[in-house]
PDB file of C-alpha atoms and ligand atoms in Angstrom:
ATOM      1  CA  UNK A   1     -48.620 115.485 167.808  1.00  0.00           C
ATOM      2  CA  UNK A   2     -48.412 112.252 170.031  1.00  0.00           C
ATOM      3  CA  UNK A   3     -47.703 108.835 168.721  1.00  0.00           C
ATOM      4  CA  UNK A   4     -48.031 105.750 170.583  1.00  0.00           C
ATOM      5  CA  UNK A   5     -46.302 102.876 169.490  1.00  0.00           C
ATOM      6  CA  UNK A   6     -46.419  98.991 170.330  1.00  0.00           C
ATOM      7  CA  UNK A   7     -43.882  97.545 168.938  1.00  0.00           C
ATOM      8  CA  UNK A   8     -41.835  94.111 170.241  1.00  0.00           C
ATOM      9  CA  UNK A   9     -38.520  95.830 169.787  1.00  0.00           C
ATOM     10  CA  UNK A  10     -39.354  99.664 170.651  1.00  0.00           C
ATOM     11  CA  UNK A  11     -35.771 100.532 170.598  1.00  0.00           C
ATOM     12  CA  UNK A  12     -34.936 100.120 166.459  1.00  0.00           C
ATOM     13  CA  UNK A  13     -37.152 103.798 166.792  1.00  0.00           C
ATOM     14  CA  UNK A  14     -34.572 104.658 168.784  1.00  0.00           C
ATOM     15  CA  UNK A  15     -32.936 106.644 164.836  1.00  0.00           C
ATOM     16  CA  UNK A  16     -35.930 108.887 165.583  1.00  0.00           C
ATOM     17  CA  UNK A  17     -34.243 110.911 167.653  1.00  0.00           C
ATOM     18  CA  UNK A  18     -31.735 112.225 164.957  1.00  0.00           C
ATOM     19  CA  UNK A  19     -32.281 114.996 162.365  1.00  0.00           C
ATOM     20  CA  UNK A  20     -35.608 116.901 161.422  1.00  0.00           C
ATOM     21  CA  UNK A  21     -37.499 114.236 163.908  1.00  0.00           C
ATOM     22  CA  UNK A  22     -34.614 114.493 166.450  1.00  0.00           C
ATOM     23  CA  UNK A  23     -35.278 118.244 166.932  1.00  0.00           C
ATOM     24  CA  UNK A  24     -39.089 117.957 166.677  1.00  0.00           C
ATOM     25  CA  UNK A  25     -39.001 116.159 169.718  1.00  0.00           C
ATOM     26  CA  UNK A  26     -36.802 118.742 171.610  1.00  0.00           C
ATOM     27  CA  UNK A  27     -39.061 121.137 170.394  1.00  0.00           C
ATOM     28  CA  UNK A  28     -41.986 119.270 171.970  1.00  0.00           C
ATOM     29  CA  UNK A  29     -43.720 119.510 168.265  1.00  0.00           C
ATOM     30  CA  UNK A  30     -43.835 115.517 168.720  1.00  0.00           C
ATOM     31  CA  UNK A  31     -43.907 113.361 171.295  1.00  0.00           C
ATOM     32  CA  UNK A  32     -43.440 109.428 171.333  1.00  0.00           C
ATOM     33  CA  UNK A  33     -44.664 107.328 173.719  1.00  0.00           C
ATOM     34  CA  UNK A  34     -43.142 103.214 172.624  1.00  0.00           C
ATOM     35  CA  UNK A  35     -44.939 100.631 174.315  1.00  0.00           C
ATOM     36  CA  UNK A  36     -42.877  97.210 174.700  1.00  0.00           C
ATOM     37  CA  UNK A  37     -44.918  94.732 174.337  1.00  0.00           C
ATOM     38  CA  UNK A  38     -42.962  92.344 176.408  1.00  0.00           C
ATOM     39  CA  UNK A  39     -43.988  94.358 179.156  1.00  0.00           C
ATOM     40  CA  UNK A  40     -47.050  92.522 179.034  1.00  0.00           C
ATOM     41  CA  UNK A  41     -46.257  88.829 178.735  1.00  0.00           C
ATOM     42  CA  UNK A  42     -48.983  85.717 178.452  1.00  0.00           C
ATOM     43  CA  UNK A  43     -47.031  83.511 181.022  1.00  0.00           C
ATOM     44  CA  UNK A  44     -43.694  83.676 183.307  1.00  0.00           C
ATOM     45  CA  UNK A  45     -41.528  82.754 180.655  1.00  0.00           C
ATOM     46  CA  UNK A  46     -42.444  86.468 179.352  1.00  0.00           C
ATOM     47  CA  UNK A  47     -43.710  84.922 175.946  1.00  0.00           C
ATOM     48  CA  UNK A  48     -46.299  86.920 173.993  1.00  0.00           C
ATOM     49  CA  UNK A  49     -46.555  84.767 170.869  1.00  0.00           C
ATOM     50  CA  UNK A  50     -48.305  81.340 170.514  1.00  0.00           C
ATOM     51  CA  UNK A  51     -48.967  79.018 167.618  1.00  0.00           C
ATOM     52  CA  UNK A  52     -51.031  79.709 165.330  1.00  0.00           C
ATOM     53  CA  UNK A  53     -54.150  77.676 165.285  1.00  0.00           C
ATOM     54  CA  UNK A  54     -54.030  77.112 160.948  1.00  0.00           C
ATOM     55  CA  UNK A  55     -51.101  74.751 162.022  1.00  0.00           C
ATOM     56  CA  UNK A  56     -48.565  77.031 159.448  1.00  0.00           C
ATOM     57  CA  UNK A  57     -44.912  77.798 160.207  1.00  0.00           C
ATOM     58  CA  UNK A  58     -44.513  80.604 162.497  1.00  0.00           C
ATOM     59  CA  UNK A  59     -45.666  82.290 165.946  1.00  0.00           C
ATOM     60  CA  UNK A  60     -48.308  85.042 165.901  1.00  0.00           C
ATOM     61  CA  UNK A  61     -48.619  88.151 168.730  1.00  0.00           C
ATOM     62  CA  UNK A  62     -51.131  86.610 171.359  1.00  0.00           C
ATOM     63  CA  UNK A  63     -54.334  89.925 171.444  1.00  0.00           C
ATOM     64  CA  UNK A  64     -53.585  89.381 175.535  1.00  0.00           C
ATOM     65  CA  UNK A  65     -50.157  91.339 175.546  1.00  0.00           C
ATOM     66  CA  UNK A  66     -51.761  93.922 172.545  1.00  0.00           C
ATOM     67  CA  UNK A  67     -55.159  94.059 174.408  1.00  0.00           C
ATOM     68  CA  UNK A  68     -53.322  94.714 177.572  1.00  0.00           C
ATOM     69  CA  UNK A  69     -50.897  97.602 176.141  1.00  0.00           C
ATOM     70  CA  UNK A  70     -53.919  98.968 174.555  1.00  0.00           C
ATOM     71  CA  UNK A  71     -56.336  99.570 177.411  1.00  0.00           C
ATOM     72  CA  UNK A  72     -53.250 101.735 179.193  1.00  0.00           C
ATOM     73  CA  UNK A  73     -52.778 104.225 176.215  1.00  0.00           C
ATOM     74  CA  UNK A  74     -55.305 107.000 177.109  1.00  0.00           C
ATOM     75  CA  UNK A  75     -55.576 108.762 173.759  1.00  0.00           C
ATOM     76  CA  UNK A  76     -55.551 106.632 170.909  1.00  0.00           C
ATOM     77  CA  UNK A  77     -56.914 109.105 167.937  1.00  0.00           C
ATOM     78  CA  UNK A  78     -56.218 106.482 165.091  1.00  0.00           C
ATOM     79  CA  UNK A  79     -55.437 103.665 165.533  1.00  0.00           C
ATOM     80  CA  UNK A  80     -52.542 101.667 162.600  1.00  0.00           C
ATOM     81  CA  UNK A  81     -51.450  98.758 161.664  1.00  0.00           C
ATOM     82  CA  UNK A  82     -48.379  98.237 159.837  1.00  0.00           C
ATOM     83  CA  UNK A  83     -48.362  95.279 157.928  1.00  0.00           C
ATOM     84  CA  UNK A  84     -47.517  93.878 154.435  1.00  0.00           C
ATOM     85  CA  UNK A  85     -51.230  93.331 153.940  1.00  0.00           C
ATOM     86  CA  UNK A  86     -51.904  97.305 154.377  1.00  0.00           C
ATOM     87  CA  UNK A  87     -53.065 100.173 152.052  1.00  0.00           C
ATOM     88  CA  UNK A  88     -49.589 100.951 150.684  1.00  0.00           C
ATOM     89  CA  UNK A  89     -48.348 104.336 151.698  1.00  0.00           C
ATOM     90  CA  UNK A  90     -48.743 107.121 149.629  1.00  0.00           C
ATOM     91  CA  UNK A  91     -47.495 111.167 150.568  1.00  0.00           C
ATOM     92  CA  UNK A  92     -51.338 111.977 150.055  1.00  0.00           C
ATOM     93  CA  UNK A  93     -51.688 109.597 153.327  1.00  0.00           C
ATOM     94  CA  UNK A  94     -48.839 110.739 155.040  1.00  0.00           C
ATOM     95  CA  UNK A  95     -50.122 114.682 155.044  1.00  0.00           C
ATOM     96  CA  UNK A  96     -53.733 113.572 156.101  1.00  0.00           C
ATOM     97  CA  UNK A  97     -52.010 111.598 159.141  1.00  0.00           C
ATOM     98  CA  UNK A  98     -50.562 114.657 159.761  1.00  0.00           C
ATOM     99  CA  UNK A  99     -53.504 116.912 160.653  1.00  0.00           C
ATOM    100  CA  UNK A 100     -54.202 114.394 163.231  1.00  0.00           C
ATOM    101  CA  UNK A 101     -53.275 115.111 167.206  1.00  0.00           C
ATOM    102  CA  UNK A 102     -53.098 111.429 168.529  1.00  0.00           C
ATOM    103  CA  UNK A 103     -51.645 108.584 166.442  1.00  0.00           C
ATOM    104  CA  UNK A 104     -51.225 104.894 167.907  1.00  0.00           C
ATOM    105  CA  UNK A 105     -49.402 102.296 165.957  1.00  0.00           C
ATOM    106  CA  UNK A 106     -49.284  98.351 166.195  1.00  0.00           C
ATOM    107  CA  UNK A 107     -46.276  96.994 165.034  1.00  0.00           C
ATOM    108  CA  UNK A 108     -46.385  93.387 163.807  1.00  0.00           C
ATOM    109  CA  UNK A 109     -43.750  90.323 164.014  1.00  0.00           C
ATOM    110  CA  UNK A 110     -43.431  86.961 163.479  1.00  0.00           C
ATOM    111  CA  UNK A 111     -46.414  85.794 161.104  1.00  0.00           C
ATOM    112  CA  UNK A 112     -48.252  89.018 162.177  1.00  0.00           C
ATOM    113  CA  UNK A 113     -50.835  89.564 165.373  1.00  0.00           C
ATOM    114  CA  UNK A 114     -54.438  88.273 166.014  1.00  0.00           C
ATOM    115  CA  UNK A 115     -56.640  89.293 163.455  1.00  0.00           C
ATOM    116  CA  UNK A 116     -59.128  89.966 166.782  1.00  0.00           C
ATOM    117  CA  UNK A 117     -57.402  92.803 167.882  1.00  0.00           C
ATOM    118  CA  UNK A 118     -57.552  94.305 164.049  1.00  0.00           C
ATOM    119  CA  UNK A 119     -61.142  93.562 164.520  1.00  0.00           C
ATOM    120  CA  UNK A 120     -61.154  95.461 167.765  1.00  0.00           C
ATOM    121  CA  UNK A 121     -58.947  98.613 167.647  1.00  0.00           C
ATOM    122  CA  UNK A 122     -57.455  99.442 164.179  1.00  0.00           C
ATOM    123  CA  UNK A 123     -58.664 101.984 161.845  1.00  0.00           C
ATOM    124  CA  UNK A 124     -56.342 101.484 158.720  1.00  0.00           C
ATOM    125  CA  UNK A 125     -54.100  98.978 157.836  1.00  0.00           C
ATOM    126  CA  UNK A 126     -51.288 100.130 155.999  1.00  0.00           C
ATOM    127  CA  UNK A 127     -48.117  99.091 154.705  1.00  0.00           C
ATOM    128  CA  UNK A 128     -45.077 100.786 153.155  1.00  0.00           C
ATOM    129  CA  UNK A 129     -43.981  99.416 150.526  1.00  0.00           C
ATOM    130  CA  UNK A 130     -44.472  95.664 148.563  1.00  0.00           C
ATOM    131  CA  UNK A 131     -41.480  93.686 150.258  1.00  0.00           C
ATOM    132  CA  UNK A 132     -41.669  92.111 153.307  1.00  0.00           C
ATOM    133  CA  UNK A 133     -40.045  93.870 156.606  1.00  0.00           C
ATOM    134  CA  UNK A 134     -38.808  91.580 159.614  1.00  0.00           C
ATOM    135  CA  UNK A 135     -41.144  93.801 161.530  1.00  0.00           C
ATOM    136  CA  UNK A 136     -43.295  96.809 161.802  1.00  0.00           C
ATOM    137  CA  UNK A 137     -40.996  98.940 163.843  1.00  0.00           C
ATOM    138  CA  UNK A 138     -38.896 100.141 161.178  1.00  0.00           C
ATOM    139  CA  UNK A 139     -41.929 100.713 158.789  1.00  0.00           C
ATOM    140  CA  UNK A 140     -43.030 102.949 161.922  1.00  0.00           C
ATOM    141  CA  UNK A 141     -40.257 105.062 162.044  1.00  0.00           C
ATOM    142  CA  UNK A 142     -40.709 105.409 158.077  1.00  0.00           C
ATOM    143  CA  UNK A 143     -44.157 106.206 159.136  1.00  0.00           C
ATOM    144  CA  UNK A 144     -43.599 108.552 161.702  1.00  0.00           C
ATOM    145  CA  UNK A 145     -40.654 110.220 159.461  1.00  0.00           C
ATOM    146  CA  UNK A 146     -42.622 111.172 156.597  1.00  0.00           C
ATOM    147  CA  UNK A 147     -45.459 112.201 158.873  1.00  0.00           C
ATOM    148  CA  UNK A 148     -43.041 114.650 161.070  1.00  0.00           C
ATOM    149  CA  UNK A 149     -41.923 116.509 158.096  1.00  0.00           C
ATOM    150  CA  UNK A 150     -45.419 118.260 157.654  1.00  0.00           C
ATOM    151  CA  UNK A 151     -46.088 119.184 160.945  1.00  0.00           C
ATOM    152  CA  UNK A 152     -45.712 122.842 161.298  1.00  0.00           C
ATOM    153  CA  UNK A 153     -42.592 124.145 162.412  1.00  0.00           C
ATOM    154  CA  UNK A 154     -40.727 120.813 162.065  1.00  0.00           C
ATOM    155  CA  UNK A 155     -39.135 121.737 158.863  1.00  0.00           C
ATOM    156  CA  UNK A 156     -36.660 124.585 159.425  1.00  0.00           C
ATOM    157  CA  UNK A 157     -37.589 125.648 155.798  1.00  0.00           C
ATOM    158  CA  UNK A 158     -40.919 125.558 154.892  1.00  0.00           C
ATOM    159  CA  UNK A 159     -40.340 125.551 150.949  1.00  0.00           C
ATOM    160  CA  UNK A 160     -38.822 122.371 151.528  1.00  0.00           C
ATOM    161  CA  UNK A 161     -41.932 121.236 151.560  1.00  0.00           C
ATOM    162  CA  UNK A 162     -42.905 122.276 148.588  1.00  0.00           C
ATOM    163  CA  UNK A 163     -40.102 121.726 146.922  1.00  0.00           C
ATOM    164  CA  UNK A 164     -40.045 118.067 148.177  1.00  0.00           C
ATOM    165  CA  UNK A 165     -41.020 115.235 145.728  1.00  0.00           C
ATOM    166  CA  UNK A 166     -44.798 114.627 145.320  1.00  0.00           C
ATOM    167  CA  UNK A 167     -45.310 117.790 146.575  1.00  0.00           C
ATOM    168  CA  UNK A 168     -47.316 118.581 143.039  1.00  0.00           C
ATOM    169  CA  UNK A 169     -47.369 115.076 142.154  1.00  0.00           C
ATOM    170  CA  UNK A 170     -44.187 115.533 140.400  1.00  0.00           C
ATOM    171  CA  UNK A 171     -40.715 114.436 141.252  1.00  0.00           C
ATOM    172  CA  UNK A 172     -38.028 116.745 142.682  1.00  0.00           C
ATOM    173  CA  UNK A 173     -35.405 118.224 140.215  1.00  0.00           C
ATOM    174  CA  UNK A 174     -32.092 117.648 140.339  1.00  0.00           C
ATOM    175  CA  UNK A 175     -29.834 120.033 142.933  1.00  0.00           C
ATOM    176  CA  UNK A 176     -26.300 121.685 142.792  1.00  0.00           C
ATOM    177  CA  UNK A 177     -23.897 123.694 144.917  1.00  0.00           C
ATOM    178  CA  UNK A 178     -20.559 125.053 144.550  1.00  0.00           C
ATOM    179  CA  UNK A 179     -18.084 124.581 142.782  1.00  0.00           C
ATOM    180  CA  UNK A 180     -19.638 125.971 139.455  1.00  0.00           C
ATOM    181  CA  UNK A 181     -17.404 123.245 137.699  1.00  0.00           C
ATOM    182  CA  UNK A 182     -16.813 119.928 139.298  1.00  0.00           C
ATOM    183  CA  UNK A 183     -13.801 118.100 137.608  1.00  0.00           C
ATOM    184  CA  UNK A 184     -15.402 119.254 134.344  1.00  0.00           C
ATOM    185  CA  UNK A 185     -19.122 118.782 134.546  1.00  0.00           C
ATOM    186  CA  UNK A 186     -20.553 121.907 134.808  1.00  0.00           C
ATOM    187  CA  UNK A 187     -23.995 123.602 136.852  1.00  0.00           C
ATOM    188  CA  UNK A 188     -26.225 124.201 134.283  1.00  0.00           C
ATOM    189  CA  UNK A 189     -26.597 127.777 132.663  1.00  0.00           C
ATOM    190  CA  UNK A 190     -29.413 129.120 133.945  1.00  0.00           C
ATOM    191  CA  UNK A 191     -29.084 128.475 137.420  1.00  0.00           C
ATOM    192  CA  UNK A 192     -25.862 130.276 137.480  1.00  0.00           C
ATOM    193  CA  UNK A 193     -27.420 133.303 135.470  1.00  0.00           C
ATOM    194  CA  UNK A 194     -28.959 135.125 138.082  1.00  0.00           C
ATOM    195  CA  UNK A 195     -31.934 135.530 136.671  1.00  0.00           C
ATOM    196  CA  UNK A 196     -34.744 134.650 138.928  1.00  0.00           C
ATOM    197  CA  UNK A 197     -37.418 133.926 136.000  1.00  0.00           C
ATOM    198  CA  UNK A 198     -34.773 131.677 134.298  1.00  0.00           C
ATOM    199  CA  UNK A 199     -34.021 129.931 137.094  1.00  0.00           C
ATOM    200  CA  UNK A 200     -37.788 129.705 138.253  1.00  0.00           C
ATOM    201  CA  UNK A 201     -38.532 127.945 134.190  1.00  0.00           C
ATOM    202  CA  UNK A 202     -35.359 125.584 134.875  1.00  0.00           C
ATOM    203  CA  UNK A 203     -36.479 124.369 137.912  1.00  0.00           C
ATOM    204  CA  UNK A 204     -40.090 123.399 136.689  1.00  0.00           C
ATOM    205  CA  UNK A 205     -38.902 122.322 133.222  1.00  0.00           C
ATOM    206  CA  UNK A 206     -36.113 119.935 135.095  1.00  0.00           C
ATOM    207  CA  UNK A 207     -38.560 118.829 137.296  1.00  0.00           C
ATOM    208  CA  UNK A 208     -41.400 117.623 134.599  1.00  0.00           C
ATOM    209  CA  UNK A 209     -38.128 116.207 132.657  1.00  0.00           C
ATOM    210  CA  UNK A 210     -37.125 114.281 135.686  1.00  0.00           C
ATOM    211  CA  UNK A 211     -40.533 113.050 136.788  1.00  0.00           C
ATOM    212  CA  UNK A 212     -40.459 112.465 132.981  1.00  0.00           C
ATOM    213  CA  UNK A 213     -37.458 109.773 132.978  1.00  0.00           C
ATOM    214  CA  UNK A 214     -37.747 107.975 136.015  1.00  0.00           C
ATOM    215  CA  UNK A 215     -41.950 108.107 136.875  1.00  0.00           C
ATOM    216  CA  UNK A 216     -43.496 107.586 133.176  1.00  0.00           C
ATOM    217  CA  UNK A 217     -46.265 106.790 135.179  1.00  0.00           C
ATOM    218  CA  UNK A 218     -46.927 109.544 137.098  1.00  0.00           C
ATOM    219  CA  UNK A 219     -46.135 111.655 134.138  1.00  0.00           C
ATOM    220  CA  UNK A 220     -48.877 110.285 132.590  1.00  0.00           C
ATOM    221  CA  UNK A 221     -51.233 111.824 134.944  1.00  0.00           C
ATOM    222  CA  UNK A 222     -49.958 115.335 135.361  1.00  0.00           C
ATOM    223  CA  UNK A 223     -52.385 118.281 133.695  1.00  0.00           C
ATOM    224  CA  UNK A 224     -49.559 120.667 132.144  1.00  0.00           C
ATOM    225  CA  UNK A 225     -50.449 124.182 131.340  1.00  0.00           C
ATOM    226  CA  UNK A 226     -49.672 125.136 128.172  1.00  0.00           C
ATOM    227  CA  UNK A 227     -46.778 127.085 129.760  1.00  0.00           C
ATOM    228  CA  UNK A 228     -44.899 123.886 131.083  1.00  0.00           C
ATOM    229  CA  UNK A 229     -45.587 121.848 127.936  1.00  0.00           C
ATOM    230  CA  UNK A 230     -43.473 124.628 126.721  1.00  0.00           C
ATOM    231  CA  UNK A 231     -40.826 124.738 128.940  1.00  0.00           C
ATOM    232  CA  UNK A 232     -40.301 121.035 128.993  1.00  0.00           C
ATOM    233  CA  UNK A 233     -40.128 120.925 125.296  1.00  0.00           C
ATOM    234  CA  UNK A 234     -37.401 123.513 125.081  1.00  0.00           C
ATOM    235  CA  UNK A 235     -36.117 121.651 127.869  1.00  0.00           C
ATOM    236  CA  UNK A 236     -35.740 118.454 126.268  1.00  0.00           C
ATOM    237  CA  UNK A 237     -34.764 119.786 123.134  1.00  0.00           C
ATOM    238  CA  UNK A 238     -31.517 121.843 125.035  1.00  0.00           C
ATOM    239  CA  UNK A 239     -30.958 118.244 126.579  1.00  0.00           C
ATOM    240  CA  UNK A 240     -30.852 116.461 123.172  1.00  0.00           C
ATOM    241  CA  UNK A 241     -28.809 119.255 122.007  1.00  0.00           C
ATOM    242  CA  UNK A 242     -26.441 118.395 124.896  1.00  0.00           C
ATOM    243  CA  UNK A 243     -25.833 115.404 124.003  1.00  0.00           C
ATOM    244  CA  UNK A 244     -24.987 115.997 120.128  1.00  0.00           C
ATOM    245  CA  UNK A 245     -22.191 118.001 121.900  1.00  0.00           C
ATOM    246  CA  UNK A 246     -20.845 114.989 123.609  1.00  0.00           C
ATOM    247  CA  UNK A 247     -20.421 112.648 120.899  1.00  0.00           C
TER     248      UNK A 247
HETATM  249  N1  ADE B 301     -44.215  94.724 158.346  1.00  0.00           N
HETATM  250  C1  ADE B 301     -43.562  93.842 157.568  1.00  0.00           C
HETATM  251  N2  ADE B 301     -43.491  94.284 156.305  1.00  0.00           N
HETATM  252  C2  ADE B 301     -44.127  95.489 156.273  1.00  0.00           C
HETATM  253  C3  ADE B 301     -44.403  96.427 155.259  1.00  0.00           C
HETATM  254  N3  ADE B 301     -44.031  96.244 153.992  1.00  0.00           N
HETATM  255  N4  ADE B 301     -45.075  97.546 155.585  1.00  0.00           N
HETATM  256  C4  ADE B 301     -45.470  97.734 156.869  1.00  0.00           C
HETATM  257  N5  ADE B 301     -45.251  96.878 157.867  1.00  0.00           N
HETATM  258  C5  ADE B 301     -44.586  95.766 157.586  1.00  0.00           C
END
C-alpha cells in the first residue's frame, strides 16, 4: 500500500518506522511518501498560513501550498482529512482503508486548512478521537498504524488479528505468561490445565466478561449464542465465587 502524506511537520511520522510498521516498510508491504508542506510556501518568507478572513484568532493553511503539493502526488486513491470535525475512527473504517492501494492524507494545523481544498480533493473527513490534537500528523500515524496492522503479511501472526480487540466487536481478554504465580496472584486454572477446549471456553467467557466491565455499551449490542451466555454465566459466577474467597 502507498500513503501520501501532507503534513506541516512530516517528521513527528518519523515513530513509523519502529515495530510492526517499521518492518512493513522494509518489507516494501508499505510505502510512505510525506510531503512538507513548507516546501511549497505562499511568499519568500516561506509562510503557508494567512488570516483567516472570519477575523477569529488563529492562522489557517493557505489551498496554494496544499493545491500545489497536491497536483505533484500522482496516485491519490482516497483522499483524507484528519481533523477534529471528521467521522470519528472506528476499526470497521480502519480495515476498509485497508483494502485500498493508494491512500493520501492532509494533515491540518493551526485553525485547520481552506475549506476549498476539502471542497476540491477530499473524500472523507475523519478524526480520531473527540479531543483536540495540535495537529494532524500524529492522528496520521494513528491512522496509518491501525491501518498497517491488516495488511497482509504485516502481522507476523495472523491470529493476532483476530485475537485483537474489536476483532468480533468484543474486547480482548486479559493475557498471562510465566511465572504461573507472580508474588502470589496466580494464572487462572484453566489456562494452565492443558486442556485446549477449557482454555478455548476461558478465553471467550473472559473476553465477553471483559467487554462486559469496561464496554457496557458495546455489550449491549453483541448477539450471544446460547453457548456463550453460558460460558459467561459460569464465568461470572467462578468470579463472584473468587471474591467470597478473598474476604
Ligand atoms: N487534528 C486535530 N485534532 C484531531 C483529531 N482529534 N483527529 C484527527 N485530526 C486532528
Amino acid at each position: 500500500m502507498k500513503i501520501n502524506v501532507l503534513a506541516v511537520f512530516p517528521q513527528i511520522l518519523d515513530s513509523l518506522h519502529y515495530g510492526v510498521t517499521g518492518t512493513a516498510i522494509e518489507k516494501n508491504i508499505l510505502e510512505i511518501h510525506r510531503i512538507d508542506l513548507k516546501d511549497y510556501p505562499l511568499n519568500s518568507y516561506g509562510s503557508i498560513d494567512d488570516k483567516p478572513f472570519s477575523g477569529s484568532e488563529g492562522m489557517v493553511i493557505s489551498p496554494i501550498p496544499i493545491s500545489k503539493a497536491m497536483n505533484l502526488v500522482k496516485n491519490k486513491g482516497k483522499v483524507i482529512y484528519l481533523s477534529p470535525q471528521g467521522k470519528t475512527l472506528n476499526q470497521k473504517k480502519v480495515e476498509e482503508l485497508a483494502t485500498l492501494n493508494d491512500l493520501t492524507i492532509i494533515c491540518g494545523r493551526y485553525e485547520g486548512i481552506d475549506q476549498r481544498i476539502v471542497d476540491e480533493y477530499v473524500d472523507e473527513e475523519i478524526s480520531i478521537g473527540d479531543y483536540v490534537l495540535s495537529g494532524g500528523e500524529i492522528a496520521a500515524t494513528v491512522l496509518i498504524d491501525s491501518i498497517v496492522r491488516n495488511l497482509p503479511g504485516a502481522l507476523g501472526n495472523k491470529k493476532s488479528l483476530t485475537n485483537d480487540s474489536f476483532s468480533d466487536d468484543r474486547l480482548k481478554g486479559h493475557s498471562y505468561t510465566r511465572p504461573r504465580d507472580f508474588e502470589g496472584r496466580k494464572v487462572p486454572d484453566e489456562l494452565v490445565s492443558g486442556n485446549h477446549e477449557l482454555v478455548k471456553e476461558w478465553k471467550i467467557a473472559n473476553s465477553l466478561w471483559v467487554t462486559k466491565q469496561k464496554r457496557p455499551d458495546l455489550f449491549s449490542n453483541l448477539q450471544l449464542s446460547e453457548k456463550e451466555m453460558i460460558l459467561l454465566q459460569k464465568y461470572e459466577l467462578a468470579q463472584k465465587n473468587l471474591r467470597k474467597g478473598d474476604g
